[in-house]
């Protein structure tokens, strides 16, 4: 769909754990053809500390009820404010933004890797990929058991694997320590979102395994729709905007030293 | 509907609202949001003779009521522009203005000569105030002699409307304005960004890859407004006011201070529709105050 | 508790947190809120030789993340100070510093000579940057020659710590800083307020009686921080950072940029206890980052 | 009591009419000896448009329940935000500030004149004056009937007279058109708060009648406790701070051309 600036109404705000909230937003503009990996840019009004909008991945789209949801991890004043909102509060949102993931084909075996709040774009991705007939595997990494959220929801769409830094759940260590990534499991594609060091490690692994891999970057943004040129990342084709040419990039196009 | 039309030298604006260079892409990025032909003019992003990759990421820091940027004139150069972008933007039914940048006087001249060939570009904005490049840029705008020189030389090769964009990082901006007016500038636009800096106390590092960057947004509005007021009293050519304009009231303040037109910058990032909203807001204000023409508002500050 | 003590020339500060002149009254106004003796130093409000009524009301305009003031150095003059205020403030167990103002070099000298007699005043801050007076003030701070002259002449009659307070309304603040250092300044403090303006679109009038005023508050922080960083690299004397400091993180940013101490201004209006909170916040930060002495933090920016 | 910076909790927010709200605030610091005419300075956090605190007269003090209330008229972003607050929200407040009115003596006949939201300091003034044994008369002016609020509450403490600009209630015109002010009614003192033109007109009248008169000014303030020198008014003794030397001034001390 075309980019739009629109007031969305909060239908539901669910506290998932100590610092993660799931906001469900009603749209009055008809939602159509949103691609997993696209994002929204939210104006956090009424907060002295937030001048610019705040970008969030689209966590899930519900075309039936014409709503989208975003997963918000509280890290500063903007996310703090968002986490405190209540049903019937409204948010001014620009969406849908960015390119989104390239979708797998039927029968393809894919691995979605999400670290921390980087799991956000993976829910819709898992759902849509499953619908397209792909075989979906989902590897989720977090610091501790307490930080792992939405495992059940993910497992509706694929096989879930877990890692935790402290070993309190799943395999101890980073996602790249998990056997599912260590061994060549015949994945056709790997999709990854999380902290940059994690994405680089996964990209490196994918390269070794010779598997096509896309990562979703989270560079700091001022506009979100390609006019300020603040969010650039180096690519083989020069500096590209993460907000329009991304946030999803094929790792081969990035100038990462991997 | 009040009469919002105003001329800046030979440039005919249907209303005094323009978008500021570097904050409006090539205009086409706004097609999804509104018809940019409604604007008085659009300023394209800073253009140079050759392709420039700009500065390293990170290029942005949020600050109280503002932001720092260190883009550093990333653009594909004038030839690419002429081939790929010009055909699209020349379709717009509004004035499309190129923001001209160079690191030497010769570069400014060569670029201007190329732009001069473009029928559908009725004016240039000579940017002598970019704080984010190593060579040229702000150095031209903070030194009377250099500002005079580049204006004089560009004037020689350009007959359409020449706007010179001033840097606020100076002791006496009126002096620079008078100097470029004397060398043939048809208008001055001000302000460009203020040189600022952000530090991340956690990492003990500068936030921007370039350490310093340009401050824009409402934080700078009071200083920009003062400068526009000073310059409007110092020169005879029309003044274009820029700096932290977020709504129609802000725009009206600049016009009251003496600006014949305004440019909307950072506000575009926060609300892509803001520039049309501002046109409507100025119209409403004029109707409320029973002003027939925008000329009745320009410099209308009562003291 | 980390070691927060730091010396500015002969001035011994128990911590690097001072309050900015004109935002802390005579200190006594804060007695209800906290014990001001906890501070590194307090800067008294701008003092002149003779009684000054200051400018007409209105003297204030709120702006995005900041405010404009046009107080214009209202004070009762040095003789009144010596008789009525000095006895009280000299009881404080901290450094009490007088902010010295004049409209001529002679006035600066005469005032300094009087202050020199006061045992309990270990330093003066020479204000050559007040934007709100018709004569003198900022004119001294925006001109190298005049800044040099007033510093040189005052230096001749003053042997205690001489801090010169710089104006940010200049093209090259490092140049002015170097100039006053060469003339004997023991330290420079920066920045004073930025010349700004506010207009009430409804009434079409300036908000301030003086039309322009001085901008302070977080809006100016990015520019002030950049200037402190530039000056700290340009001079050898200690630098005192000022401008929009609202919390300990802001203060730490200035110290990382090279400030040996900081002054808290407008923030006092919003939270009268903020200066002590900032001392505690700096201490917490140093403990977290395992820094033993404030010297380890000064200029600690990693590039 | 000494000035203090303290978090107060909203107990009640009552909408009085289209643009006036009465906020009742619980204090955890013991309230004592607050003088009618003193004010509080409220930090409106979470609003991009309010950097400085907002001053409000103390409308009423309830020593029993250790609470104070303020009357808020919505005129801009700060008052808008305050009007939207709910019980259990907290506000950071500096109080008590300013000098307050000189209280009448027993048996004195006094007139309190309030225009618009200038009625705010008059409630506690009426209450305390009545308690001191004064004979209290209260003249309230507003634009229309709809804008008149709290008439019943005022009438608990004295005789209430009304004016309205459009004549929709009470005497038509300004407060100075009301007979109670026009005739010499033997008032010992007049106390006034409202828009400056109104206060000047009342001051003039008081001078003619040769009645002692105090007015409460509302100059724009940056600090509220005497350190910024922004709020000054011209007096016979030079520029004085409205926040510390006022807000209440005897009209003879002001340099008003009356
Ligand atoms: C395309 C995109 C998609 C995103 N999707 C999600 C999502 O689905 N869920 C979610 O919770 N967050 C997501 N984020 C991150 C989210 O935008 C930030 O956490 C948010 O803007 C922080 O706002 P704040 O005011 O709470 O904190 P701030 O005060 O702005 O920041 C708090 C801390 O986080 C750091 N930080 C903030 N933004 C970024 C960034 N973009 N890159 C690196 N560091 C940063 C700051 O430097 C600071 O240290 C996404 C970001 C992008 C660019
Ligand atoms: C000592 C004192 C006591 C006050 N008591 C009360 C009270 O009990 N109840 C109440 O509702 N209000 C009171 N006020 C006024 C109140 O402080 C302002 O209405 C409030 O600050 C406006 O904030 P805002 O953000 O809503 O509007 P703003 O955006 O700040 O202002 C909106 C409009 O009101 C004007 N304005 C704001 N403050 C003032 C002022 N002080 N003088 C003149 N014009 C002003 C502005 O210029 C603007 O046009 C008092 C003011 C003072 C100084
Ligand atoms: C991200 C960004 C990029 C900019 N690029 C340019 C540029 O290329 N040329 C130019 O003259 N000004 C440039 N500017 C300055 C703006 O045109 C404008 O002068 C400035 O931002 C102040 O206005 P504002 O406060 O409304 O944004 C840029 C500003 C921003 C924020
Ligand atoms: C109301 C007000 C009055 C001031 N008076 C003086 C003064 O008398 N002398 C002086 O050197 N600076 C004066 N200043 C400037 C401050 O000391 C400080 O340099 C400036 O406000 C920037 O710091 P801030 O942003 O922390 O307020 C004044 C500032 C304000 C807001
Ligand atoms: S965020 Fe502005 S171009 Fe990407
Ligand atoms: S408001 Fe600051 S002195 Fe009165």
GROMACS .gro file of N, CA, C and O in nm, chain A residues 183-245:
model
  252
  183UNK      N    1   2.513  -2.648   1.216
  183UNK     CA    2   2.517  -2.751   1.112
  183UNK      C    3   2.444  -2.703   0.988
  183UNK      O    4   2.355  -2.621   0.995
  184UNK      N    5   2.482  -2.757   0.877
  184UNK     CA    6   2.409  -2.724   0.756
  184UNK      C    7   2.281  -2.805   0.756
  184UNK      O    8   2.280  -2.925   0.738
  185UNK      N    9   2.172  -2.737   0.778
  185UNK     CA   10   2.045  -2.807   0.791
  185UNK      C   11   1.962  -2.797   0.664
  185UNK      O   12   1.842  -2.818   0.668
  186UNK      N   13   2.028  -2.758   0.559
  186UNK     CA   14   1.956  -2.753   0.432
  186UNK      C   15   1.861  -2.635   0.419
  186UNK      O   16   1.763  -2.642   0.345
  187UNK      N   17   1.892  -2.529   0.492
  187UNK     CA   18   1.807  -2.410   0.478
  187UNK      C   19   1.828  -2.346   0.341
  187UNK      O   20   1.939  -2.336   0.292
  188UNK      N   21   1.717  -2.300   0.281
  188UNK     CA   22   1.729  -2.227   0.155
  188UNK      C   23   1.757  -2.080   0.181
  188UNK      O   24   1.822  -2.013   0.102
  189UNK      N   25   1.701  -2.032   0.294
  189UNK     CA   26   1.722  -1.892   0.326
  189UNK      C   27   1.727  -1.873   0.477
  189UNK      O   28   1.659  -1.942   0.551
  190UNK      N   29   1.806  -1.773   0.518
  190UNK     CA   30   1.808  -1.731   0.658
  190UNK      C   31   1.768  -1.584   0.663
  190UNK      O   32   1.815  -1.504   0.582
  191UNK      N   33   1.680  -1.551   0.756
  191UNK     CA   34   1.638  -1.412   0.776
  191UNK      C   35   1.671  -1.375   0.920
  191UNK      O   36   1.641  -1.450   1.012
  192UNK      N   37   1.730  -1.259   0.938
  192UNK     CA   38   1.779  -1.229   1.073
  192UNK      C   39   1.753  -1.085   1.113
  192UNK      O   40   1.766  -0.993   1.033
  193UNK      N   41   1.717  -1.066   1.239
  193UNK     CA   42   1.704  -0.931   1.295
  193UNK      C   43   1.743  -0.934   1.441
  193UNK      O   44   1.701  -1.023   1.517
  194UNK      N   45   1.825  -0.838   1.482
  194UNK     CA   46   1.872  -0.834   1.620
  194UNK      C   47   1.985  -0.734   1.632
  194UNK      O   48   2.008  -0.655   1.540
  195UNK      N   49   2.057  -0.739   1.744
  195UNK     CA   50   2.171  -0.647   1.760
  195UNK      C   51   2.272  -0.670   1.648
  195UNK      O   52   2.287  -0.783   1.599
  196UNK      N   53   2.340  -0.565   1.608
  196UNK     CA   54   2.430  -0.574   1.492
  196UNK      C   55   2.536  -0.683   1.505
  196UNK      O   56   2.560  -0.758   1.409
  197UNK      N   57   2.601  -0.696   1.620
  197UNK     CA   58   2.703  -0.803   1.630
  197UNK      C   59   2.641  -0.942   1.603
  197UNK      O   60   2.702  -1.026   1.538
  198UNK      N   61   2.520  -0.961   1.652
  198UNK     CA   62   2.452  -1.088   1.628
  198UNK      C   63   2.425  -1.108   1.480
  198UNK      O   64   2.451  -1.214   1.423
  199UNK      N   65   2.375  -1.002   1.415
  199UNK     CA   66   2.344  -1.016   1.272
  199UNK      C   67   2.469  -1.044   1.192
  199UNK      O   68   2.468  -1.122   1.097
  200UNK      N   69   2.580  -0.982   1.233
  200UNK     CA   70   2.705  -1.006   1.161
  200UNK      C   71   2.751  -1.150   1.179
  200UNK      O   72   2.799  -1.214   1.084
  201UNK      N   73   2.734  -1.200   1.300
  201UNK     CA   74   2.773  -1.339   1.327
  201UNK      C   75   2.688  -1.436   1.245
  201UNK      O   76   2.739  -1.532   1.185
  202UNK      N   77   2.558  -1.407   1.240
  202UNK     CA   78   2.468  -1.494   1.163
  202UNK      C   79   2.502  -1.485   1.014
  202UNK      O   80   2.505  -1.586   0.942
  203UNK      N   81   2.530  -1.361   0.969
  203UNK     CA   82   2.563  -1.341   0.827
  203UNK      C   83   2.688  -1.421   0.791
  203UNK      O   84   2.696  -1.485   0.686
  204UNK      N   85   2.784  -1.419   0.881
  204UNK     CA   86   2.909  -1.491   0.858
  204UNK      C   87   2.883  -1.641   0.844
  204UNK      O   88   2.932  -1.708   0.753
  205UNK      N   89   2.801  -1.689   0.936
  205UNK     CA   90   2.762  -1.830   0.937
  205UNK      C   91   2.691  -1.867   0.806
  205UNK      O   92   2.722  -1.969   0.742
  206UNK      N   93   2.598  -1.779   0.765
  206UNK     CA   94   2.522  -1.804   0.642
  206UNK      C   95   2.616  -1.811   0.523
  206UNK      O   96   2.599  -1.895   0.433
  207UNK      N   97   2.713  -1.723   0.524
  207UNK     CA   98   2.808  -1.721   0.415
  207UNK      C   99   2.886  -1.852   0.410
  207UNK      O  100   2.905  -1.911   0.303
  208UNK      N  101   2.932  -1.895   0.529
  208UNK     CA  102   3.004  -2.021   0.537
  208UNK      C  103   2.919  -2.136   0.483
  208UNK      O  104   2.966  -2.222   0.411
  209UNK      N  105   2.791  -2.132   0.523
  209UNK     CA  106   2.701  -2.240   0.484
  209UNK      C  107   2.651  -2.222   0.340
  209UNK      O  108   2.579  -2.306   0.287
  210UNK      N  109   2.686  -2.102   0.286
  210UNK     CA  110   2.645  -2.071   0.150
  210UNK      C  111   2.491  -2.067   0.136
  210UNK      O  112   2.435  -2.117   0.040
  211UNK      N  113   2.428  -2.009   0.237
  211UNK     CA  114   2.283  -1.994   0.235
  211UNK      C  115   2.249  -1.847   0.214
  211UNK      O  116   2.311  -1.759   0.274
  212UNK      N  117   2.154  -1.820   0.131
  212UNK     CA  118   2.107  -1.683   0.107
  212UNK      C  119   2.059  -1.625   0.240
  212UNK      O  120   1.990  -1.692   0.317
  213UNK      N  121   2.096  -1.501   0.268
  213UNK     CA  122   2.063  -1.445   0.400
  213UNK      C  123   2.024  -1.299   0.391
  213UNK      O  124   2.092  -1.220   0.324
  214UNK      N  125   1.915  -1.265   0.456
  214UNK     CA  126   1.873  -1.125   0.465
  214UNK      C  127   1.873  -1.082   0.611
  214UNK      O  128   1.832  -1.158   0.700
  215UNK      N  129   1.917  -0.958   0.634
  215UNK     CA  130   1.915  -0.903   0.770
  215UNK      C  131   1.833  -0.774   0.770
  215UNK      O  132   1.824  -0.705   0.669
  216UNK      N  133   1.775  -0.745   0.884
  216UNK     CA  134   1.696  -0.622   0.895
  216UNK      C  135   1.768  -0.528   0.990
  216UNK      O  136   1.784  -0.556   1.109
  217UNK      N  137   1.814  -0.414   0.936
  217UNK     CA  138   1.894  -0.320   1.016
  217UNK      C  139   1.806  -0.224   1.095
  217UNK      O  140   1.690  -0.201   1.062
  218UNK      N  141   1.863  -0.165   1.199
  218UNK     CA  142   1.788  -0.070   1.281
  218UNK      C  143   1.865   0.060   1.300
  218UNK      O  144   1.876   0.110   1.412
  219UNK      N  145   1.917   0.114   1.191
  219UNK     CA  146   1.990   0.241   1.203
  219UNK      C  147   1.901   0.353   1.256
  219UNK      O  148   1.781   0.354   1.231
  220UNK      N  149   1.964   0.447   1.325
  220UNK     CA  150   1.890   0.563   1.378
  220UNK      C  151   1.832   0.643   1.262
  220UNK      O  152   1.899   0.665   1.161
  221UNK      N  153   1.709   0.685   1.276
  221UNK     CA  154   1.637   0.751   1.167
  221UNK      C  155   1.582   0.886   1.210
  221UNK      O  156   1.536   0.902   1.322
  222UNK      N  157   1.583   0.981   1.116
  222UNK     CA  158   1.516   1.108   1.145
  222UNK      C  159   1.380   1.112   1.076
  222UNK      O  160   1.283   1.155   1.134
  223UNK      N  161   1.373   1.066   0.949
  223UNK     CA  162   1.245   1.076   0.878
  223UNK      C  163   1.176   0.942   0.860
  223UNK      O  164   1.057   0.929   0.881
  224UNK      N  165   1.248   0.841   0.814
  224UNK     CA  166   1.188   0.710   0.791
  224UNK      C  167   1.134   0.690   0.651
  224UNK      O  168   1.089   0.580   0.617
  225UNK      N  169   1.136   0.794   0.567
  225UNK     CA  170   1.085   0.775   0.431
  225UNK      C  171   1.178   0.829   0.323
  225UNK      O  172   1.134   0.869   0.214
  226UNK      N  173   1.308   0.832   0.357
  226UNK     CA  174   1.406   0.853   0.251
  226UNK      C  175   1.444   0.994   0.215
  226UNK      O  176   1.505   1.016   0.109
  227UNK      N  177   1.414   1.092   0.300
  227UNK     CA  178   1.450   1.229   0.261
  227UNK      C  179   1.564   1.292   0.340
  227UNK      O  180   1.625   1.388   0.295
  228UNK      N  181   1.596   1.240   0.459
  228UNK     CA  182   1.700   1.306   0.538
  228UNK      C  183   1.839   1.249   0.515
  228UNK      O  184   1.938   1.314   0.545
  229UNK      N  185   1.846   1.129   0.465
  229UNK     CA  186   1.974   1.061   0.439
  229UNK      C  187   2.058   1.042   0.566
  229UNK      O  188   2.180   1.042   0.559
  230UNK      N  189   1.992   1.026   0.678
  230UNK     CA  190   2.066   1.007   0.803
  230UNK      C  191   2.091   0.860   0.835
  230UNK      O  192   2.182   0.828   0.909
  231UNK      N  193   2.012   0.772   0.778
  231UNK     CA  194   2.007   0.633   0.825
  231UNK      C  195   2.093   0.539   0.741
  231UNK      O  196   2.072   0.418   0.745
  232UNK      N  197   2.187   0.594   0.667
  232UNK     CA  198   2.257   0.515   0.565
  232UNK      C  199   2.342   0.401   0.619
  232UNK      O  200   2.394   0.406   0.730
  233UNK      N  201   2.356   0.301   0.536
  233UNK     CA  202   2.451   0.193   0.562
  233UNK      C  203   2.533   0.177   0.434
  233UNK      O  204   2.484   0.204   0.324
  234UNK      N  205   2.656   0.135   0.452
  234UNK     CA  206   2.743   0.116   0.335
  234UNK      C  207   2.705  -0.011   0.262
  234UNK      O  208   2.695  -0.117   0.323
  235UNK      N  209   2.688  -0.001   0.133
  235UNK     CA  210   2.658  -0.120   0.053
  235UNK      C  211   2.757  -0.124  -0.063
  235UNK      O  212   2.832  -0.029  -0.086
  236UNK      N  213   2.752  -0.231  -0.136
  236UNK     CA  214   2.839  -0.243  -0.253
  236UNK      C  215   2.803  -0.136  -0.355
  236UNK      O  216   2.885  -0.097  -0.437
  237UNK      N  217   2.681  -0.083  -0.348
  237UNK     CA  218   2.640   0.024  -0.439
  237UNK      C  219   2.647   0.160  -0.375
  237UNK      O  220   2.571   0.250  -0.413
  238UNK      N  221   2.733   0.176  -0.274
  238UNK     CA  222   2.745   0.306  -0.208
  238UNK      C  223   2.653   0.313  -0.086
  238UNK      O  224   2.593   0.214  -0.046
  239UNK      N  225   2.643   0.433  -0.028
  239UNK     CA  226   2.558   0.450   0.090
  239UNK      C  227   2.411   0.440   0.050
  239UNK      O  228   2.366   0.506  -0.042
  240UNK      N  229   2.339   0.354   0.119
  240UNK     CA  230   2.196   0.337   0.092
  240UNK      C  231   2.116   0.368   0.218
  240UNK      O  232   2.162   0.343   0.330
  241UNK      N  233   1.994   0.417   0.199
  241UNK     CA  234   1.908   0.447   0.314
  241UNK      C  235   1.847   0.320   0.369
  241UNK      O  236   1.781   0.245   0.296
  242UNK      N  237   1.864   0.300   0.498
  242UNK     CA  238   1.804   0.183   0.563
  242UNK      C  239   1.652   0.194   0.562
  242UNK      O  240   1.582   0.093   0.556
  243UNK      N  241   1.600   0.316   0.563
  243UNK     CA  242   1.454   0.331   0.573
  243UNK      C  243   1.382   0.304   0.442
  243UNK      O  244   1.263   0.270   0.444
  244UNK      N  245   1.449   0.319   0.328
  244UNK     CA  246   1.379   0.296   0.202
  244UNK      C  247   1.441   0.181   0.123
  244UNK      O  248   1.371   0.096   0.071
  245UNK      N  249   1.574   0.180   0.114
  245UNK     CA  250   1.640   0.067   0.047
  245UNK      C  251   1.640  -0.054   0.138
  245UNK      O  252   1.662  -0.167   0.095
   0.00000   0.00000   0.00000
